[in-house]
Tab-separated table of C-alpha atoms in Angstrom:
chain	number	residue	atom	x	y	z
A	1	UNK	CA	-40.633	24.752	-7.739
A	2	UNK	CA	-39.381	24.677	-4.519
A	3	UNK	CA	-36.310	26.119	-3.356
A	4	UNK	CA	-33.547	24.377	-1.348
A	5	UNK	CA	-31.834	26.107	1.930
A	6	UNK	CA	-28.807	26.686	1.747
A	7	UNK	CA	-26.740	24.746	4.279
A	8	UNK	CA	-25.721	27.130	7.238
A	9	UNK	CA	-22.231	27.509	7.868
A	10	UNK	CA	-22.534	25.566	11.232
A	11	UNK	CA	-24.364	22.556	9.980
A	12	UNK	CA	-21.639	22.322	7.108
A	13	UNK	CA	-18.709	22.551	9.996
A	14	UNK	CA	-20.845	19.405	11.814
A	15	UNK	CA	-21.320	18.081	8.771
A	16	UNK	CA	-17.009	18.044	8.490
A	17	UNK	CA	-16.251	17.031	11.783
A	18	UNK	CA	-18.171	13.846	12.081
A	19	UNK	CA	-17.261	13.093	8.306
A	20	UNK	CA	-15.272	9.597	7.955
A	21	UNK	CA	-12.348	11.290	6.708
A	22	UNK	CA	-11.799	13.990	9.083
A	23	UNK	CA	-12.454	11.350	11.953
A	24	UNK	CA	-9.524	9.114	10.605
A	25	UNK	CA	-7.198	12.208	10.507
A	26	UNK	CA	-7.949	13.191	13.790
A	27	UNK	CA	-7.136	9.305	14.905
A	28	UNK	CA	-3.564	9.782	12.659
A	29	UNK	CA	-3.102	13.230	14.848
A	30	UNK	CA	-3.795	11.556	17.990
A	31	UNK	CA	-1.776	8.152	17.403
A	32	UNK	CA	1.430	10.535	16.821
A	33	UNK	CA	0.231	12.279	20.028
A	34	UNK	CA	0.291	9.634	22.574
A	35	UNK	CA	3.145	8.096	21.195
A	36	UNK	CA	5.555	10.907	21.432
A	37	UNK	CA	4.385	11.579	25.333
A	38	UNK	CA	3.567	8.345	26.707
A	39	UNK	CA	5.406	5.670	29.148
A	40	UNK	CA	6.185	2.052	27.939
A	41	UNK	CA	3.554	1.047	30.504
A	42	UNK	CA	0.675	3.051	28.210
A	43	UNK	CA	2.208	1.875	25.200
A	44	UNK	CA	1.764	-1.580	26.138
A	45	UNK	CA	-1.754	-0.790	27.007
A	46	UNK	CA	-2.214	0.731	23.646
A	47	UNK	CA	-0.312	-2.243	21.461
A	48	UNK	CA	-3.314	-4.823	23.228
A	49	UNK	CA	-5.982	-3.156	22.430
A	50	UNK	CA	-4.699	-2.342	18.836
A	51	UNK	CA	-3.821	-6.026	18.489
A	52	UNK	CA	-7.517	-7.295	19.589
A	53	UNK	CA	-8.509	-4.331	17.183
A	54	UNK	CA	-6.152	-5.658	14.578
A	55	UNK	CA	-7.972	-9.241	15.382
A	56	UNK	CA	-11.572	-8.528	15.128
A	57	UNK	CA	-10.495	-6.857	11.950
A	58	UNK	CA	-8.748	-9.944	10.707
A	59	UNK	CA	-11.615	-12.387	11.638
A	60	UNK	CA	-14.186	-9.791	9.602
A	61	UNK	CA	-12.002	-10.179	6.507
A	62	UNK	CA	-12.634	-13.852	5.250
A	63	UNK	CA	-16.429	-13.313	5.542
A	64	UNK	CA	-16.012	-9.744	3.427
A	65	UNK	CA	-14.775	-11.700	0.733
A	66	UNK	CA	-17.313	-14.645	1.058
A	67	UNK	CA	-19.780	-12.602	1.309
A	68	UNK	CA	-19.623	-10.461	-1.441
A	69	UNK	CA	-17.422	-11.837	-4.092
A	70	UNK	CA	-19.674	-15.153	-3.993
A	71	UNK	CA	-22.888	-13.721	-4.345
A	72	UNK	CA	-22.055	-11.490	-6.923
A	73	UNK	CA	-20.340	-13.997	-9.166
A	74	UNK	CA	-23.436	-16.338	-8.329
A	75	UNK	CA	-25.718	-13.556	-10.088
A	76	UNK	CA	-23.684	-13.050	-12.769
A	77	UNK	CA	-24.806	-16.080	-14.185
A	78	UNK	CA	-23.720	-16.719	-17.870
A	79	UNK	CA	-21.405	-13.673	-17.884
A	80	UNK	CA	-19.498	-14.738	-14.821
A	81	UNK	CA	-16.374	-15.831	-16.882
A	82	UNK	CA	-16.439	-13.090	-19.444
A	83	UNK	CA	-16.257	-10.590	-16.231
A	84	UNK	CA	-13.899	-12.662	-13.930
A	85	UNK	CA	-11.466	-12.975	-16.872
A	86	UNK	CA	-11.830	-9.160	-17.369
A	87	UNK	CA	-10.949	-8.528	-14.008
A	88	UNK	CA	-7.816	-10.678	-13.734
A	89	UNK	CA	-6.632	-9.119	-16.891
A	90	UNK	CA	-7.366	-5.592	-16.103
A	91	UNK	CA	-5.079	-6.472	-12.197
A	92	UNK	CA	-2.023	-7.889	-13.774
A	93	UNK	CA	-2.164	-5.706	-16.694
A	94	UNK	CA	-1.853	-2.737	-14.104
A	95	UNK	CA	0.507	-4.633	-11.756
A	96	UNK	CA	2.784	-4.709	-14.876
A	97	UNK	CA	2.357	-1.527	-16.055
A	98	UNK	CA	3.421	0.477	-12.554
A	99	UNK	CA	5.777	-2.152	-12.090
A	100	UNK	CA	7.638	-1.012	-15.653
A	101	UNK	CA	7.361	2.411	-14.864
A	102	UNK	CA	8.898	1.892	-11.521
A	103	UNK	CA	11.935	0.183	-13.620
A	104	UNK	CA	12.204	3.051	-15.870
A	105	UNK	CA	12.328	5.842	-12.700
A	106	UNK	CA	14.740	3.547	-11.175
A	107	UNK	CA	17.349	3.306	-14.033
A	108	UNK	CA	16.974	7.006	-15.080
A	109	UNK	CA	16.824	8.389	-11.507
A	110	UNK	CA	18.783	6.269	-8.941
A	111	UNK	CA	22.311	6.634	-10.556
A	112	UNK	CA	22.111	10.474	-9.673
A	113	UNK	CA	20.674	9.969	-6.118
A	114	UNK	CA	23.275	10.158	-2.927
A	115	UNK	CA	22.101	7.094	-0.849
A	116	UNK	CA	22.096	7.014	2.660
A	117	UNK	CA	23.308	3.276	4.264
A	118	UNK	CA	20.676	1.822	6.092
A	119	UNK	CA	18.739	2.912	9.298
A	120	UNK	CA	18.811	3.752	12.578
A	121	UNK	CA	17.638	1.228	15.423
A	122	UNK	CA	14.191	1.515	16.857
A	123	UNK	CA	12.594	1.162	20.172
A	124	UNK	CA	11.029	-2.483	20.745
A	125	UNK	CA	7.067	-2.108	21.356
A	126	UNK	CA	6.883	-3.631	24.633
A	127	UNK	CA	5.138	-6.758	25.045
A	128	UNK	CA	0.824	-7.064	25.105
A	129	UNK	CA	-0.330	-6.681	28.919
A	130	UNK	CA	-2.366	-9.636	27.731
A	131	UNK	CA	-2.606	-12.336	24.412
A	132	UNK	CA	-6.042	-12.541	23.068
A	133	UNK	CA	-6.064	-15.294	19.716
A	134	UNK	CA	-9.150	-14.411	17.210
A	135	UNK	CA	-7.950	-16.424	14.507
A	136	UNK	CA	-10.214	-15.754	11.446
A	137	UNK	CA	-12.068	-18.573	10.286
A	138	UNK	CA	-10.007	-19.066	7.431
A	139	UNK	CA	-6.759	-17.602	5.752
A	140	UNK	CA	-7.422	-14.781	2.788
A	141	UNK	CA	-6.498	-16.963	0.268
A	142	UNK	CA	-8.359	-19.459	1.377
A	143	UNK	CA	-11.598	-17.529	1.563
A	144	UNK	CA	-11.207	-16.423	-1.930
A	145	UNK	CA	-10.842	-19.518	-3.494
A	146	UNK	CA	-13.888	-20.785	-1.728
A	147	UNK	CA	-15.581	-17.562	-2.703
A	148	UNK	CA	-14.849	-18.656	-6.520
A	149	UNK	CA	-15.500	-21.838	-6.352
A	150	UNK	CA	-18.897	-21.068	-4.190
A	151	UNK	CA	-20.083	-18.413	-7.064
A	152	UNK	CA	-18.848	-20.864	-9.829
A	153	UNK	CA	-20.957	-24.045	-8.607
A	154	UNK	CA	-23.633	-21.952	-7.534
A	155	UNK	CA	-23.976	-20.792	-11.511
A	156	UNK	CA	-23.225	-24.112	-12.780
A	157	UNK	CA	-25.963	-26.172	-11.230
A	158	UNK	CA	-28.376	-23.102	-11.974
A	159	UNK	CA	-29.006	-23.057	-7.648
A	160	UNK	CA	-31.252	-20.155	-7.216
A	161	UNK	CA	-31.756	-20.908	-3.539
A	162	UNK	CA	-28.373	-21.394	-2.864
A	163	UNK	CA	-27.824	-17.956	-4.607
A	164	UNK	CA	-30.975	-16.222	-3.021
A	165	UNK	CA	-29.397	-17.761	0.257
A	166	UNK	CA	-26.120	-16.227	-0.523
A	167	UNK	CA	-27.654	-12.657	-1.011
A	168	UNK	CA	-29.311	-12.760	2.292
A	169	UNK	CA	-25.303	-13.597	3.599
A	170	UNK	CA	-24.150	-10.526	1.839
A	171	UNK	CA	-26.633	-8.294	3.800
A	172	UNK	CA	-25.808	-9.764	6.739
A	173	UNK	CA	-21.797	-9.422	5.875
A	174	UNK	CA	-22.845	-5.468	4.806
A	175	UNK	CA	-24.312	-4.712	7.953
A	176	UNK	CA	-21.152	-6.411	10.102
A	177	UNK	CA	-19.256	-3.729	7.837
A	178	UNK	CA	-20.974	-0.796	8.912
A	179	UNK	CA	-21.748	-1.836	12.583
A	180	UNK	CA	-18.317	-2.910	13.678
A	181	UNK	CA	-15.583	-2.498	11.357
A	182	UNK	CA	-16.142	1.235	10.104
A	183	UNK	CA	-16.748	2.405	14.072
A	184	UNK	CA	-13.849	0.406	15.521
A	185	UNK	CA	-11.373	1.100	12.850
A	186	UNK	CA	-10.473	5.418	13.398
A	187	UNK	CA	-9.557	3.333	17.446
A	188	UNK	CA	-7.186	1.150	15.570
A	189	UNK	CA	-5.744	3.848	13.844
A	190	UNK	CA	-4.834	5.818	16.720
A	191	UNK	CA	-2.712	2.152	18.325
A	192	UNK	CA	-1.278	1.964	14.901
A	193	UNK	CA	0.350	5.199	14.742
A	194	UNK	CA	1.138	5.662	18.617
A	195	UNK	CA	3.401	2.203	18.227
A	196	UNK	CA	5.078	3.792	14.916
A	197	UNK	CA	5.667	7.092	16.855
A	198	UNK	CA	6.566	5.421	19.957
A	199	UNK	CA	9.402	3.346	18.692
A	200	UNK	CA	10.546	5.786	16.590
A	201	UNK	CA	9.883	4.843	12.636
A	202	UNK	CA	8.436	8.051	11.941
A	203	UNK	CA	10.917	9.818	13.892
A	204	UNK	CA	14.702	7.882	13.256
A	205	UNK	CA	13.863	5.930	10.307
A	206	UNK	CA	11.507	7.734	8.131
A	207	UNK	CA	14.103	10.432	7.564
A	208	UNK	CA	16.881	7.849	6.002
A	209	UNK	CA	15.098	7.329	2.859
A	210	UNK	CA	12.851	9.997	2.626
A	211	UNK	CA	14.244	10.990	-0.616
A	212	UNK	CA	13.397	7.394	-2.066
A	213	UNK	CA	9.960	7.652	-0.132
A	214	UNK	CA	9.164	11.081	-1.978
A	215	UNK	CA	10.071	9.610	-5.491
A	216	UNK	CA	8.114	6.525	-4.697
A	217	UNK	CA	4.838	8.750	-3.952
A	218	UNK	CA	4.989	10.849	-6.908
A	219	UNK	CA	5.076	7.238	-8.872
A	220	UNK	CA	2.000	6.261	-6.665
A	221	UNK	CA	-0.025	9.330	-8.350
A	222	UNK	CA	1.368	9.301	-11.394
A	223	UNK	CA	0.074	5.837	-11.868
A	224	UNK	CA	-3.033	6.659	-10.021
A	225	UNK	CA	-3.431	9.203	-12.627
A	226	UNK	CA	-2.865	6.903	-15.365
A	227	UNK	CA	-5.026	4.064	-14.432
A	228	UNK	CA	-8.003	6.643	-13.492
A	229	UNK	CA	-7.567	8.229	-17.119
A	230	UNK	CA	-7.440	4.793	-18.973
A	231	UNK	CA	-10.400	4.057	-17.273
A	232	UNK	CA	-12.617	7.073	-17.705
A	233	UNK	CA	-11.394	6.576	-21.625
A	234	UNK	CA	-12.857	3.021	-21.559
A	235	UNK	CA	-15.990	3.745	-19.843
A	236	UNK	CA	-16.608	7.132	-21.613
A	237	UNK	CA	-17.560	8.514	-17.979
A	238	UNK	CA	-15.338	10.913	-15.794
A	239	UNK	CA	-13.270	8.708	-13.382
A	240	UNK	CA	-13.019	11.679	-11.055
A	241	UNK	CA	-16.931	10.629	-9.434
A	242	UNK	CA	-15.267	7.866	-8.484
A	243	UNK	CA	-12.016	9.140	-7.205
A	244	UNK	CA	-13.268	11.573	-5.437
A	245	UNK	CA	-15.103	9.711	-2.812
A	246	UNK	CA	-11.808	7.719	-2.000
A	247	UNK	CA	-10.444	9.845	0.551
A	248	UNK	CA	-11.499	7.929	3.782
A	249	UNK	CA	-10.285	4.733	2.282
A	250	UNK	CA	-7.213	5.962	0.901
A	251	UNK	CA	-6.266	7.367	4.693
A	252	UNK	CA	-7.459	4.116	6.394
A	253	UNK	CA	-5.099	2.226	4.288
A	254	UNK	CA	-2.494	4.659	5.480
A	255	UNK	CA	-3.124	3.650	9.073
A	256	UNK	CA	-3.897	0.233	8.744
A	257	UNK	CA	-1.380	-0.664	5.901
A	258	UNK	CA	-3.653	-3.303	4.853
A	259	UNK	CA	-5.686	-3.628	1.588
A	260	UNK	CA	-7.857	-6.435	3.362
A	261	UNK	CA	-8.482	-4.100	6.598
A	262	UNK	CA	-9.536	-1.230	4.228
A	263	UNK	CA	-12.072	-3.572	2.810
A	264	UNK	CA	-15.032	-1.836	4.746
A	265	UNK	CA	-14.012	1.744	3.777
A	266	UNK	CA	-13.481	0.503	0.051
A	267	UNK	CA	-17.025	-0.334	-0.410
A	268	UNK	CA	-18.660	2.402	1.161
A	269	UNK	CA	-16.619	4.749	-0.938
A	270	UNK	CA	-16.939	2.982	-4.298
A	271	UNK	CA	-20.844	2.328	-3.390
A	272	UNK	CA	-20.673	6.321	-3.487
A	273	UNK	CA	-19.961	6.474	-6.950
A	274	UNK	CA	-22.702	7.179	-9.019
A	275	UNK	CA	-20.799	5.400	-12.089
A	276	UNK	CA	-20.054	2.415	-10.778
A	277	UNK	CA	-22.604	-0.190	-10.998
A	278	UNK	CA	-23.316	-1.618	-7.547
A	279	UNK	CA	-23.069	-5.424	-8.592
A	280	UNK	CA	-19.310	-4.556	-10.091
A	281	UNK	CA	-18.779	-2.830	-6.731
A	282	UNK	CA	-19.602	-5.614	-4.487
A	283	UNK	CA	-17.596	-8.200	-7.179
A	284	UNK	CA	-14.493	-6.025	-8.044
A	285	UNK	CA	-13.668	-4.086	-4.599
A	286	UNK	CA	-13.027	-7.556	-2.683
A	287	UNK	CA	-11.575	-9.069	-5.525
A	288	UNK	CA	-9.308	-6.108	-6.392
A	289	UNK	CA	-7.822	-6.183	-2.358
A	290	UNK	CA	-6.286	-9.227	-2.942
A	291	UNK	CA	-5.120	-9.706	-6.723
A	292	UNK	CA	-4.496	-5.870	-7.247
A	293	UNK	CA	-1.358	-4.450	-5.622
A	294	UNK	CA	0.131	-1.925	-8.083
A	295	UNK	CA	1.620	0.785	-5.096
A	296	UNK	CA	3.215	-2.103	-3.574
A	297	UNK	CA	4.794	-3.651	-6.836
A	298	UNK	CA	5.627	-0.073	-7.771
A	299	UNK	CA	7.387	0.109	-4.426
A	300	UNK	CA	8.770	-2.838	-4.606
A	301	UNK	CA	10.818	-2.376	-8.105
A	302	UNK	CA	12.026	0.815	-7.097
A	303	UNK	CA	13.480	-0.314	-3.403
A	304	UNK	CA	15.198	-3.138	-4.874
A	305	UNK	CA	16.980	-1.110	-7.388
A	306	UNK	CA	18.159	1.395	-4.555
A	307	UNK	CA	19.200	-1.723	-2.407
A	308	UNK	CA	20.944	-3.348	-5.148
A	309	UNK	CA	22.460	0.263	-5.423
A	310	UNK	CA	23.844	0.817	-1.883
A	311	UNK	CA	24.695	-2.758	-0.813
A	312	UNK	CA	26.012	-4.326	-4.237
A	313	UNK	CA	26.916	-0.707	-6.087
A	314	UNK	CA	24.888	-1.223	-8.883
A	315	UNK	CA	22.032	-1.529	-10.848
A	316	UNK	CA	20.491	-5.567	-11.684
A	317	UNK	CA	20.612	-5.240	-15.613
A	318	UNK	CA	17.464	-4.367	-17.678
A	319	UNK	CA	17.026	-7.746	-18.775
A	320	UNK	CA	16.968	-9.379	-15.507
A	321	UNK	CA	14.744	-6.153	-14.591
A	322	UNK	CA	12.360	-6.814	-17.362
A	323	UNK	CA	11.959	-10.735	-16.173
A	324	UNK	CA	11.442	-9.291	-12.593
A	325	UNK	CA	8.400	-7.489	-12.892
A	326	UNK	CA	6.848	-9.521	-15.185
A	327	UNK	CA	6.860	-12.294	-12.885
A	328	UNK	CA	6.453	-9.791	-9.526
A	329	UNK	CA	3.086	-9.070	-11.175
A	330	UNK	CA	2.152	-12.919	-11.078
A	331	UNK	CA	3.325	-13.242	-7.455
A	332	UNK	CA	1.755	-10.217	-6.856
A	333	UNK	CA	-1.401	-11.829	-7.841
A	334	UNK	CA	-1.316	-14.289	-5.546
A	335	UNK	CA	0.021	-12.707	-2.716
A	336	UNK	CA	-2.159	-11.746	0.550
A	337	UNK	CA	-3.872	-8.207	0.775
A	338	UNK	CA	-1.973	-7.682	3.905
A	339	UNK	CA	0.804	-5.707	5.577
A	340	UNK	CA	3.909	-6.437	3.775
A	341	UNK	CA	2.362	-9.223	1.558
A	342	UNK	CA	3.408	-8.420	-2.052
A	343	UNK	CA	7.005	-8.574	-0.601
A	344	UNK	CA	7.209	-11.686	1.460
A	345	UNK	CA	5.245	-13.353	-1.368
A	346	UNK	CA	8.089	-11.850	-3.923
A	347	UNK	CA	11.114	-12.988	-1.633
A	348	UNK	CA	12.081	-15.981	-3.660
A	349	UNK	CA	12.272	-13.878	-6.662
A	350	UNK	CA	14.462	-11.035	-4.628
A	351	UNK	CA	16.684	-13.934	-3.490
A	352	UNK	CA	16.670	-16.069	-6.787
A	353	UNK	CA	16.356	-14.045	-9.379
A	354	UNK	CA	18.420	-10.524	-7.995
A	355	UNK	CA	20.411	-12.079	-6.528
A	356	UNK	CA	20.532	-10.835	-2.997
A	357	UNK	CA	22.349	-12.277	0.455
A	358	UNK	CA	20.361	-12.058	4.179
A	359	UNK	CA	21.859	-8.218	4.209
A	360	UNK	CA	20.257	-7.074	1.248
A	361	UNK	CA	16.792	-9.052	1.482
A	362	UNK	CA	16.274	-7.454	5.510
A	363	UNK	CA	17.025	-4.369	3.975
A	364	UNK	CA	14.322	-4.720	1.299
A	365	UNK	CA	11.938	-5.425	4.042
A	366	UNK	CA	13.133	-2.703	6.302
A	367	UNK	CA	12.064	0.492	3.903
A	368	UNK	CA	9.591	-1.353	2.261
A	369	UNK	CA	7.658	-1.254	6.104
A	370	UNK	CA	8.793	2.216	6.533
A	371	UNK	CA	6.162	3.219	3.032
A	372	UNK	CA	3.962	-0.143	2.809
A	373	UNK	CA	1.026	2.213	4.621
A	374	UNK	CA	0.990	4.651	1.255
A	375	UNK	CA	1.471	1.257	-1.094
A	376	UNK	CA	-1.683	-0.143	0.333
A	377	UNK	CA	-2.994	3.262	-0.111
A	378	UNK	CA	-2.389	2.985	-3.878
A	379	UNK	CA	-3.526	-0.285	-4.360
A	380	UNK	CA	-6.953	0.526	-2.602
A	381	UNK	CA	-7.586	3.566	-4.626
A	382	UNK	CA	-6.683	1.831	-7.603
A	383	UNK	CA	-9.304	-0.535	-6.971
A	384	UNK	CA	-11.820	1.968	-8.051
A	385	UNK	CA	-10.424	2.973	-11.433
A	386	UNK	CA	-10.588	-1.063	-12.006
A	387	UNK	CA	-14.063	-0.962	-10.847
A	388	UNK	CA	-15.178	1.577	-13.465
A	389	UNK	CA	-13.151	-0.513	-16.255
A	390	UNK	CA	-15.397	-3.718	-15.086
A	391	UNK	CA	-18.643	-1.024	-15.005
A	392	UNK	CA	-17.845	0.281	-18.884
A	393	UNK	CA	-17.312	-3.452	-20.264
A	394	UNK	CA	-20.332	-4.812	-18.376
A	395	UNK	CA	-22.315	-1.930	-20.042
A	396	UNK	CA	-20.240	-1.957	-23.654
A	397	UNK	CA	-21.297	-6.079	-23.562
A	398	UNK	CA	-25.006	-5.548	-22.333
A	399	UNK	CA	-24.674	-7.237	-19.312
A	400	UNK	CA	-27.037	-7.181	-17.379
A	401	UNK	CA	-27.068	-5.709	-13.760
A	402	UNK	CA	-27.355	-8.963	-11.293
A	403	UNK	CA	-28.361	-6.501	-8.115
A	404	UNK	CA	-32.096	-6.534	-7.803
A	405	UNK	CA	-33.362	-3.098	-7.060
A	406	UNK	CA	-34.278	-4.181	-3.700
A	407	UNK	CA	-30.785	-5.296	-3.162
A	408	UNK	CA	-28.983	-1.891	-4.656
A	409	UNK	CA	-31.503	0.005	-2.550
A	410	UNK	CA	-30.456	-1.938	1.003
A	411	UNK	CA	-26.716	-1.495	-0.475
A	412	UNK	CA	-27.357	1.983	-1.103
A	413	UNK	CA	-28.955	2.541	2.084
A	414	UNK	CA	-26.162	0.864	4.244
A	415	UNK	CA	-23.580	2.715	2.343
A	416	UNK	CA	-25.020	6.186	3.017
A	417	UNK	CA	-25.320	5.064	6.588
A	418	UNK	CA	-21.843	4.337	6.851
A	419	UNK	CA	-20.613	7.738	4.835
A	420	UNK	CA	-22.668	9.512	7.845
A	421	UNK	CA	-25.887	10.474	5.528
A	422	UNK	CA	-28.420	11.639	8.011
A	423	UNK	CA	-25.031	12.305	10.833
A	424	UNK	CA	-24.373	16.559	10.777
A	425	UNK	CA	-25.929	16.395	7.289
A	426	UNK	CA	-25.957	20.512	6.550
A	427	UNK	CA	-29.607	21.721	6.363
A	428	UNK	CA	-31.777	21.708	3.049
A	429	UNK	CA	-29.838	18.947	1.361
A	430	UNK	CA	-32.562	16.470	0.969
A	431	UNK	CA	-31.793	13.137	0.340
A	432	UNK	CA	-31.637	11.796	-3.394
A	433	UNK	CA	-32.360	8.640	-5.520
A	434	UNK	CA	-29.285	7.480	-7.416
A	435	UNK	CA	-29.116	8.521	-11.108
């Protein structure tokens, strides 16, 4: 039997530093960096090319979802319904359930809390040296629904080409992942935060609710923590292979505040779990980013019962509560996986059905942008304990796994590349076949 090297301490240390986490910390670090020290004239440098960042981004987005949500519902054949119904249940259900704990923090916590009154002004970004338009080819919503309706038909009429076409579109889709959204987006980071340090949100403004912010956090985990166990329960397998690979994606939805931007990250990490099943991976992670926003709904409750607090000087009632996030979790359904979505899609109900004036409702929208980077970063992670729940009834129900083995291995293969498998890998760690 042969016996494997041990990595030397210098090949783990590369192995670190070019890691996909430790890159997008560095970009955080750096964003803060320039955008404590530099001019308005570098800032407006930075804010174009983290706009045509933002862009190319964007544009990527729509064909993510095409590409991998329609395909995999395509080869899911028969079961397609079973699993999409699954799926929908297994979002709103969690939607529901952070939103109801939110409620319940809110009414036993906020009524001891001393609440500050608003925030302080910030710095306007100045304007890009130069517009450049990349509108996407279609709007998120839009490219989900046709993702449906694409995998839908495509079972229905029994088109294998069409499917076997739509396979060779999700390879192609992969690879745009790996080759240009993964590398571009630690660049994007580092605009991101440099704005948000230069104007001064994570200097005046953070500070003003950063007792609220704290609580909200610890809700974020505790939730996390919840979903993850009720998940490993289900699936009888220990949720903590797939959390653990969710660091990168977890800080790239930190500096990008968008579930849909994330999208990349979110499938290389879940594609690193050895208990997910890759054809519940390339179905569930796109789907979850856009029907799956417990951190934000969580949010959400919480900062509405603390602006109701300050501005009105009291607490909406629990029935009215209770009506709230039961229908926030419909809205939040629908709403767009992107920065500050789950709340402008919720603003009728925060007018209508709270109750709240133009004061209260910019308020709402003021500290919910100050977190909405660590809401993302719960939804996204959440994504994988859903994942694992769609994995365990897929194999409770027998069905069976639509990725070909050719297929899971290309996956597979474009997934490690992306991790950096191969890039600093430490010495004597050979590669392996998935289990």
């Amino acid at each position: 039997m042969e016996t494997m090297k041990r990595p030397s301490a210098a090949a783990i240390a590369k192995h670190v530093v070019t890691s996909l986490p430790f890159i997008l910390l560095v970009a955080v670090a750096a964003g803060i960096g320039i955008g404590s020290v530099a001019s308005a004239e570098v800032i407006a440098v930075v804010a174009t090319i983290g706009d045509v960042l933002r862009q190319v981004i964007v544009f990527c987005v729509p064909l993510i979802i095409v590409g991998f949500i329609a395909p995999s519902i395509a080869k899911l054949g028969e079961n397609v319904s079973r699993i999409l119904g699954v799926a929908l249940l297994a979002a709103y259900l969690s939607t529901l359930g952070a939103a109801l704990l939110s409620m319940a923090a809110g009414f036993g916590i906020i009524p001891h809390l001393t609440l500050a009154e608003g925030a302080e002004a910030l710095r306007e970004v100045p304007s890009l040296e130069f517009p450049l338009d990349i509108p996407a080819i279609m709007p998120v919503t839009s490219a989900l629904a046709l993702a449906l309706m694409l995998g839908l038909a495509a079972v229905w009429a029994k088109a294998s080409r069409f499917t076997a076409l739509l396979v060779e579109f999700q390879r192609m889709v992969l690879a745009i992942v790996v080759k240009i959204v993964i590398p571009i987006l630690p660049f994007f980071i580092v605009c991101t935060f440099a704005g948000l340090a230069w104007e001064g949100t994570l200097t005046s403004q953070l500070p003003v609710f950063l007792v609220v912010i704290a609580i909200v956090l610890v809700g974020h985990f505790i939730w996390l923590g919840v979903l993850y166990g009720a998940a490993g329960a289900y699936s009888r397998t220990n949720p903590w292979e797939v959390l653990r690979h969710y660091g990168s994606a977890y800080l790239t939805a930190v500096g990008t505040m968008s579930s849909a931007a994330t999208l990349g990250v979110a499938l290389e990490c879940a594609g690193q779990a050895k208990t997910l099943r890759r054809d519940m991976v390339s179905f569930g992670i796109p789907l979850f980013a856009n029907i799956h926003l417990c951190g934000s709904v969580l949010t959400e409750v919480f900062f509405c019962m603390v602006v109701s607090q300050i501005l009105y000087g009291a607490l909406p009632s629990l029935p009215t509560m209770l009506l709230f996030c039961v229908l926030l979790g419909v809205f939040a359904i629908g709403a767009p996986g992107v920065p500050g979505g789950t709340v402008m899609a919720s603003l009728g109900l925060v007018t209508g059905l709270l109750g709240f004036d133009g004061a209260g409702t910019a308020l709402v929208l003021t500290v919910f942008a100050l977190q909405d980077s660590f809401g993302t970063a719960c939804n996204v992670t959440g994504d994988g304990a859903l994942t694992l729940i769609l994995t365990g009834y897929a194999n409770r129900h027998e069905v069976a796994d639509a990725m070909a083995p050719a297929d899971e291995a290309f996956f597979d293969g474009e997934v490690a590349e992306a991790a950096g498998a191969g890039r600093g890998k430490p010495a004597g760690e050979g590669a392996t076949s998935r289990s």
